[in-house]
mmCIF file of C-alpha atoms in Angstrom:
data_model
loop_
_atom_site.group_PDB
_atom_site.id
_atom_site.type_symbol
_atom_site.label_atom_id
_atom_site.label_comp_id
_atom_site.label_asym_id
_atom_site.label_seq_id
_atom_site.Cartn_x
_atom_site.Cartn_y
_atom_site.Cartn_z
ATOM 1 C CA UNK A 906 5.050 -18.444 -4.603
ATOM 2 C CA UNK A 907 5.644 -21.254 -1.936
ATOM 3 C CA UNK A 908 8.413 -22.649 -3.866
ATOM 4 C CA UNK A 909 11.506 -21.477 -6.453
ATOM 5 C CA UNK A 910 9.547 -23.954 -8.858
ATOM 6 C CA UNK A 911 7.083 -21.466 -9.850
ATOM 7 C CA UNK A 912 9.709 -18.876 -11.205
ATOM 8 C CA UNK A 913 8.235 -19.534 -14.598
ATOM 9 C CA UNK A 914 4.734 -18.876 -14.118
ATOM 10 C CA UNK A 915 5.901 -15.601 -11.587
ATOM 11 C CA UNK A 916 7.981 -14.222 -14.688
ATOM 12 C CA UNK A 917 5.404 -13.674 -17.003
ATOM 13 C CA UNK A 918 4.016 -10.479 -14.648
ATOM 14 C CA UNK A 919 7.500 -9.050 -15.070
ATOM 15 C CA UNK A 920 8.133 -9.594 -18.537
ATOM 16 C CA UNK A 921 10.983 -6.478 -18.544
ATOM 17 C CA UNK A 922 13.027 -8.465 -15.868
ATOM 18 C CA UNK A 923 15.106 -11.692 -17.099
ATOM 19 C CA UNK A 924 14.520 -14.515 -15.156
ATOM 20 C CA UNK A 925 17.123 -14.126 -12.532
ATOM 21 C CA UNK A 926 15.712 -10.863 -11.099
ATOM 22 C CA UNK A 927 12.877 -12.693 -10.470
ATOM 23 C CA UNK A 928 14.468 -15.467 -9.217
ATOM 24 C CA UNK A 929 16.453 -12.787 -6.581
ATOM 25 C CA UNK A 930 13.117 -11.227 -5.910
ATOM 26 C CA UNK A 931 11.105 -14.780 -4.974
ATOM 27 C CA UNK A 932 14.505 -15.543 -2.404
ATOM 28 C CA UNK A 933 14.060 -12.453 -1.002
ATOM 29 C CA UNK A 934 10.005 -13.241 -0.219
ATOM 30 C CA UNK A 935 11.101 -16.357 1.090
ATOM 31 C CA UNK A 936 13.953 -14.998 3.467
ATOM 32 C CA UNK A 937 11.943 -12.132 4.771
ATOM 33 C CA UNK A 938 8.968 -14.631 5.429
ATOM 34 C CA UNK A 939 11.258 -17.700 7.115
ATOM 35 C CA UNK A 940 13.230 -14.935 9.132
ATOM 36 C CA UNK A 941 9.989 -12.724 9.610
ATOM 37 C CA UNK A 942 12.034 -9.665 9.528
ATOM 38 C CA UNK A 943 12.507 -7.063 6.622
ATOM 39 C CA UNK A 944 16.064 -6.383 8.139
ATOM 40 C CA UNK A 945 18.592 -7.348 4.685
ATOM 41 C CA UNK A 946 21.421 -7.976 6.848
ATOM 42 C CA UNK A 947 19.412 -10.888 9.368
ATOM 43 C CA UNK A 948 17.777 -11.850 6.016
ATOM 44 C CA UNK A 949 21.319 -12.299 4.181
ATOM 45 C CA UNK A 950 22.049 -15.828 6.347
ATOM 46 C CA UNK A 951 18.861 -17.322 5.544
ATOM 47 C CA UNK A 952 19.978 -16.866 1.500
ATOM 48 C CA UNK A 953 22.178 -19.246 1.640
ATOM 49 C CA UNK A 954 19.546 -22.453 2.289
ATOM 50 C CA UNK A 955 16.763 -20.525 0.190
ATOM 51 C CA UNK A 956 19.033 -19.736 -3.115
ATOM 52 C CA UNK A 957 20.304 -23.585 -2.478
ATOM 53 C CA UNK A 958 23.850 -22.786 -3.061
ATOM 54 C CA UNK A 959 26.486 -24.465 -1.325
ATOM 55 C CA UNK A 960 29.182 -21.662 -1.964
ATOM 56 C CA UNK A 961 28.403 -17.990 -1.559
ATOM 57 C CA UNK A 962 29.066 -16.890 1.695
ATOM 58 C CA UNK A 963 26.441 -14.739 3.624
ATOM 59 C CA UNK A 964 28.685 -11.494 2.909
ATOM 60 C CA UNK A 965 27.945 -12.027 -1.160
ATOM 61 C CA UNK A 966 24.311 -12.692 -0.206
ATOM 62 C CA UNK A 967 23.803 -9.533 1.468
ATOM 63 C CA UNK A 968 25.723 -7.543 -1.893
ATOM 64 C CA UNK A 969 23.296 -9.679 -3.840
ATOM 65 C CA UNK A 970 20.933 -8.226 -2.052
ATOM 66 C CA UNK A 971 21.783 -4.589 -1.739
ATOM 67 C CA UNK A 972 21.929 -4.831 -5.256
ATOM 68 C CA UNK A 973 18.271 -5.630 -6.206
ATOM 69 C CA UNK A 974 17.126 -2.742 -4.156
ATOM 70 C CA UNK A 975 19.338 -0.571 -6.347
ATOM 71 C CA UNK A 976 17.972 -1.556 -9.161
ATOM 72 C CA UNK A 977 16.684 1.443 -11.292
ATOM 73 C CA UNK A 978 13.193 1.760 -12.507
ATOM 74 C CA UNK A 979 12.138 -0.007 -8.544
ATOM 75 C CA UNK A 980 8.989 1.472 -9.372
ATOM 76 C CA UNK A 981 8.378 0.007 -12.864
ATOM 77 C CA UNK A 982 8.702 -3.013 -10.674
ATOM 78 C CA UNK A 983 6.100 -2.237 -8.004
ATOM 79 C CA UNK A 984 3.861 -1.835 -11.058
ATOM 80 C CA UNK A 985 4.409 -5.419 -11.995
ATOM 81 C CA UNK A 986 4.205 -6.223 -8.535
ATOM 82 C CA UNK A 987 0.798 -4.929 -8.403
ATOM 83 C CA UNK A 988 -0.706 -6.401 -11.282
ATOM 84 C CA UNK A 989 0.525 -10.020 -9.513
ATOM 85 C CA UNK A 990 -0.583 -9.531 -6.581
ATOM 86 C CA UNK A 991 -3.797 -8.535 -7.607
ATOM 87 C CA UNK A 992 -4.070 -11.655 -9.832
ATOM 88 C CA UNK A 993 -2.340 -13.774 -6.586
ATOM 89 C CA UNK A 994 -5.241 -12.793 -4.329
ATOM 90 C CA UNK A 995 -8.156 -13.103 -7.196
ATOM 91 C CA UNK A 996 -8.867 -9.234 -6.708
ATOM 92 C CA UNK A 997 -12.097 -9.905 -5.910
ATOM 93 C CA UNK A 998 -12.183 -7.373 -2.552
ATOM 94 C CA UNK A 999 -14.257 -4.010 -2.357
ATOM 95 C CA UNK A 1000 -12.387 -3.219 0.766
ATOM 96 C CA UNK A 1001 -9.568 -0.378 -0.256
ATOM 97 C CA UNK A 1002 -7.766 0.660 3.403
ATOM 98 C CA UNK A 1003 -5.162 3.398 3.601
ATOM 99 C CA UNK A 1004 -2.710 3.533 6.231
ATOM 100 C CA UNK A 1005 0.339 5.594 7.163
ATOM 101 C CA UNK A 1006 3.798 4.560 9.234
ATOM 102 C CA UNK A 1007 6.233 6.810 10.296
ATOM 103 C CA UNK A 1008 9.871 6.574 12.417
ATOM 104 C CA UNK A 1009 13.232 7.236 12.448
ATOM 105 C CA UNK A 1010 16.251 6.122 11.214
ATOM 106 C CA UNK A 1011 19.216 8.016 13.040
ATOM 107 C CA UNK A 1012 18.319 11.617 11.788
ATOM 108 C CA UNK A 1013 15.950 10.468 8.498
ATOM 109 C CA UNK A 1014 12.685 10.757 8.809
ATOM 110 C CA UNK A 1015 10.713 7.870 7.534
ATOM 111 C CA UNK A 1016 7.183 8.221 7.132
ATOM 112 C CA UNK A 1017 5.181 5.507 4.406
ATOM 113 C CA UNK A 1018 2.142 6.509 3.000
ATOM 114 C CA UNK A 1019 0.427 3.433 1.798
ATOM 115 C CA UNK A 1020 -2.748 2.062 0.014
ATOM 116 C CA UNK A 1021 -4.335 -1.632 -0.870
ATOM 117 C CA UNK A 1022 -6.733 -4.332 -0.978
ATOM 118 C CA UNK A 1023 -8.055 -6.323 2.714
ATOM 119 C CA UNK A 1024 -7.700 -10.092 1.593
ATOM 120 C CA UNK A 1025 -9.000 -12.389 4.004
ATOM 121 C CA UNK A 1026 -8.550 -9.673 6.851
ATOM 122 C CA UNK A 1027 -4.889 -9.367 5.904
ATOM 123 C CA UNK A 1028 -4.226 -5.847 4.459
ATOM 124 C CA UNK A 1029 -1.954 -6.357 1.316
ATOM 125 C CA UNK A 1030 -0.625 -2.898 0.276
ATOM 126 C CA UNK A 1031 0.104 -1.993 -3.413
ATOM 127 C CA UNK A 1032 0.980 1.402 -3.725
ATOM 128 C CA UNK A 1033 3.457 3.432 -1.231
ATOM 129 C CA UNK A 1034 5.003 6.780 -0.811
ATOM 130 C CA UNK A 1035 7.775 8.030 0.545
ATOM 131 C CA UNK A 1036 6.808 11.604 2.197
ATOM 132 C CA UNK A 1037 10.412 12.231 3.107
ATOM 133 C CA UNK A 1038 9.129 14.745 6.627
ATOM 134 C CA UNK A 1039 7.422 13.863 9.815
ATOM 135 C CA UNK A 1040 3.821 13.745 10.795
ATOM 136 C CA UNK A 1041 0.362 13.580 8.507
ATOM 137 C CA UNK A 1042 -0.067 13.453 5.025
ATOM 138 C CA UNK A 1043 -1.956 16.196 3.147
ATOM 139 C CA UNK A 1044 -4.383 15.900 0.247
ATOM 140 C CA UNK A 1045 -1.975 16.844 -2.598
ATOM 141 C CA UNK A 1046 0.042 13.457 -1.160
ATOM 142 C CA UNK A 1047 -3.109 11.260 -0.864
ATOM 143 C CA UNK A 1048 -4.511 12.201 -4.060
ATOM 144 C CA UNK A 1049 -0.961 11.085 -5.915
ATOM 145 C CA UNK A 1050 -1.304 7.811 -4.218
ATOM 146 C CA UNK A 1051 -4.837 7.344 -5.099
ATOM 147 C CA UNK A 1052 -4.152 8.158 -8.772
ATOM 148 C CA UNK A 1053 -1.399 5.785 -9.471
ATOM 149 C CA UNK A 1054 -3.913 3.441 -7.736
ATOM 150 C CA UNK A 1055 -6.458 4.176 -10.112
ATOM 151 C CA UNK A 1056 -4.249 3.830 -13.057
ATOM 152 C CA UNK A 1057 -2.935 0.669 -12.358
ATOM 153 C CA UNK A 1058 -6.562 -0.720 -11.277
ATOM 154 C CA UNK A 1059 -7.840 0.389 -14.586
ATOM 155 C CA UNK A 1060 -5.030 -1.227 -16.337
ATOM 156 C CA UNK A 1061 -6.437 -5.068 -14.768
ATOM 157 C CA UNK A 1062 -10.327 -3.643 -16.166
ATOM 158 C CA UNK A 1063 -11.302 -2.702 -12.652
ATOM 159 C CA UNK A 1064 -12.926 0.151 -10.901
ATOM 160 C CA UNK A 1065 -12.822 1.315 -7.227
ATOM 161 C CA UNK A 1066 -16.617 2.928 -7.705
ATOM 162 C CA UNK A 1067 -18.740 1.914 -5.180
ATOM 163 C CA UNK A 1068 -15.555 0.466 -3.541
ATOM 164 C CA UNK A 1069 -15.159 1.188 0.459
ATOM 165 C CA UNK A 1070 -12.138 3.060 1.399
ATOM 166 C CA UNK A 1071 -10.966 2.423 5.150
ATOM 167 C CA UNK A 1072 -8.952 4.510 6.916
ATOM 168 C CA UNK A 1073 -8.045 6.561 10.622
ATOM 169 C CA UNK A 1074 -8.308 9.258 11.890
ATOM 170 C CA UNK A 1075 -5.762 11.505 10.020
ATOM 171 C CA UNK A 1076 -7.196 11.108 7.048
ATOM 172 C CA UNK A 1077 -10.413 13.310 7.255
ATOM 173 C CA UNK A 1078 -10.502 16.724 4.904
ATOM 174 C CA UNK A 1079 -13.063 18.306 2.833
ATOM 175 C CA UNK A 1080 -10.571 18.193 -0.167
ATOM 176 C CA UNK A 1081 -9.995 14.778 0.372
ATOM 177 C CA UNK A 1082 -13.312 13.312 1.307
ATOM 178 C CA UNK A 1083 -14.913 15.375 -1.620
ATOM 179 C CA UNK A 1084 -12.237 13.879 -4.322
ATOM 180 C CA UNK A 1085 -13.132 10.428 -2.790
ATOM 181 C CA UNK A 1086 -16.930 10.942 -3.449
ATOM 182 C CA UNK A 1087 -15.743 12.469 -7.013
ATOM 183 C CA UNK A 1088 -14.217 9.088 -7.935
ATOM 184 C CA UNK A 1089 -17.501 7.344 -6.635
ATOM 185 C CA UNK A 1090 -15.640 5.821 -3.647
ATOM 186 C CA UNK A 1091 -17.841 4.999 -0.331
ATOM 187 C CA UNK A 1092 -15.574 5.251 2.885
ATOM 188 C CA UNK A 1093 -15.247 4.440 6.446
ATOM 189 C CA UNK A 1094 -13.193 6.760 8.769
ATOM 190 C CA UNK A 1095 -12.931 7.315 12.194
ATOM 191 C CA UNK A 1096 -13.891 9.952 13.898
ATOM 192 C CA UNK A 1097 -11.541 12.517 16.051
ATOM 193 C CA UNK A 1098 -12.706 12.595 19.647
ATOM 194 C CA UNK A 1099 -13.938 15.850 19.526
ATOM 195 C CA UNK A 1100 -15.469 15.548 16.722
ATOM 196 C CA UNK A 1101 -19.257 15.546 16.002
ATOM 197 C CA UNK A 1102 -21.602 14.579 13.098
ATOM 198 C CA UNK A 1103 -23.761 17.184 14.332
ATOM 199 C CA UNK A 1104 -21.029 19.973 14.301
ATOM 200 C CA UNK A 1105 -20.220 18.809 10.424
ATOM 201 C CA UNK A 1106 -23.906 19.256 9.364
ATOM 202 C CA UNK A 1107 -24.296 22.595 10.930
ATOM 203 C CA UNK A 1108 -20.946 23.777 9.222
ATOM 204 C CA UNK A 1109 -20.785 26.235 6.231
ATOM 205 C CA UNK A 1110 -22.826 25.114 3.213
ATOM 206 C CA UNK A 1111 -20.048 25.587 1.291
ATOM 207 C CA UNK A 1112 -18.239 23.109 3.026
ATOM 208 C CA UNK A 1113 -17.375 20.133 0.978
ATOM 209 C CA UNK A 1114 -17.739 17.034 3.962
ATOM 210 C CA UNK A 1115 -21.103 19.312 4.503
ATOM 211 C CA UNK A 1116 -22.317 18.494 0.974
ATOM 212 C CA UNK A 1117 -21.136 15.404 0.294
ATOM 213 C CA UNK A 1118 -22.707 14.000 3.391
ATOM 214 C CA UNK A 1119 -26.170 15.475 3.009
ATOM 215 C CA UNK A 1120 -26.110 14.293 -0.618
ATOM 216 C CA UNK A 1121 -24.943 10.903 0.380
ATOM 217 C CA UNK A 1122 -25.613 10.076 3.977
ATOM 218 C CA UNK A 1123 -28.767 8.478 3.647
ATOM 219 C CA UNK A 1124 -26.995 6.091 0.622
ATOM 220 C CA UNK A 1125 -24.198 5.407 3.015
ATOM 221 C CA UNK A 1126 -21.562 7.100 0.809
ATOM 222 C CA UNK A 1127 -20.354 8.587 3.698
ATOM 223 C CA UNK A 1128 -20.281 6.436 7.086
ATOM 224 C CA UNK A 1129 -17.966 7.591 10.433
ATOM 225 C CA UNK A 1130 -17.126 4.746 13.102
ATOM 226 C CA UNK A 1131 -15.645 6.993 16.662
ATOM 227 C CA UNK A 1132 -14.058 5.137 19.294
ATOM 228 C CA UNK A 1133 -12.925 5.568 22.496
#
């Protein structure tokens, strides 16, 4: 990945994709990293010296790359993406961490729901979702996530059972936390401040955090970190 020499060996994760999508996709890395910016139109005058073209100007550049994000199927793409850099980082982690970002773009709203692997205390994220609104996730939106997840983990022979999921604040529901403990998934969340682990335990016993903690607590299937 350090250098356009390993094209060959990057293609074979995206076997749909001819060789100069890939090639487009590994200049793009490259750009974004030397310019350490996501921004396509600072990246465009750094593709000049990474495509190693003496011609193209930076305003065929930046087409070049408005184009690869219009590619259809982008998420046929992520899939391969996944699968390499799983394989790029070993996928030997049992840390899964789930994180949300939201802001604004003139009047859109835009708010990233994303999930993936801590690598040598560098969260790499694999799957994403576009929630297209403002504010917190709900569990119908988490669970998608977590399923194409799944699907794609299985697909490399893995399982996140007995994996730890880390994640804030928002992310605390009985739906939720009892789907987590369904798929055999440990987690770490933090706590709201005015929240208790007394209060849970005294809840309803219908309550699913209620049950899955006294079922679990003791096996550290369910662990809460509060700070300040």
């Amino acid at each position: 990945m350090k250098t356009l020499t390993d094209i060959g060996k990057i293609k074979m994760f995206f076997s749909s994709y001819s060789k100069s999508r890939v090639k487009t996709f590994i200049e793009i890395v490259t750009a974004v990293i030397q310019v350490r910016s996501t921004s396509l139109y600072k990246c465009k005058d750094k593709m000049k010296q990474v495509s190693q073209k003496k011609k193209p100007q930076a305003g065929s550049h930046y087409k070049k790359l408005i184009r690869f994000f219009a590619l259809s199927g982008m998420e046929k793409f992520c899939d391969y993406l996944f699968i390499f850099l799983v394989r790029f980082t070993g996928g030997d982690s049992n840390l899964l961490v789930m994180d949300r970002s939201n802001w604004k773009r003139g009047k859109k709203n835009i708010n990233l729901l994303t999930m993936g692997i801590l690598w040598h205390n560098c969260f790499i994220p694999l799957v994403w979702k576009q929630l297209n609104k403002r504010g917190n996730s709900n569990f119908s939106e988490r669970k998608s996530l977590m399923r194409r997840f799944i699907k794609l983990w299985k697909k490399m022979g893995k399982s996140i059972k007995n994996m730890t999921l880390v994640a804030d604040r928002e992310f605390i529901g009985p739906e939720w936390l009892n789907y987590l403990h369904q798929q055999g998934a440990l987690f770490v969340f933090r706590l709201r401040e005015n929240l208790r682990l007394g209060e849970i335990e005294m809840r309803s016993k219908k309550n699913a955090i209620c049950a899955v903690m006294r079922e679990k607590l003791n096996a550290m299937a369910f662990t809460v970190c509060r700070y300040k």
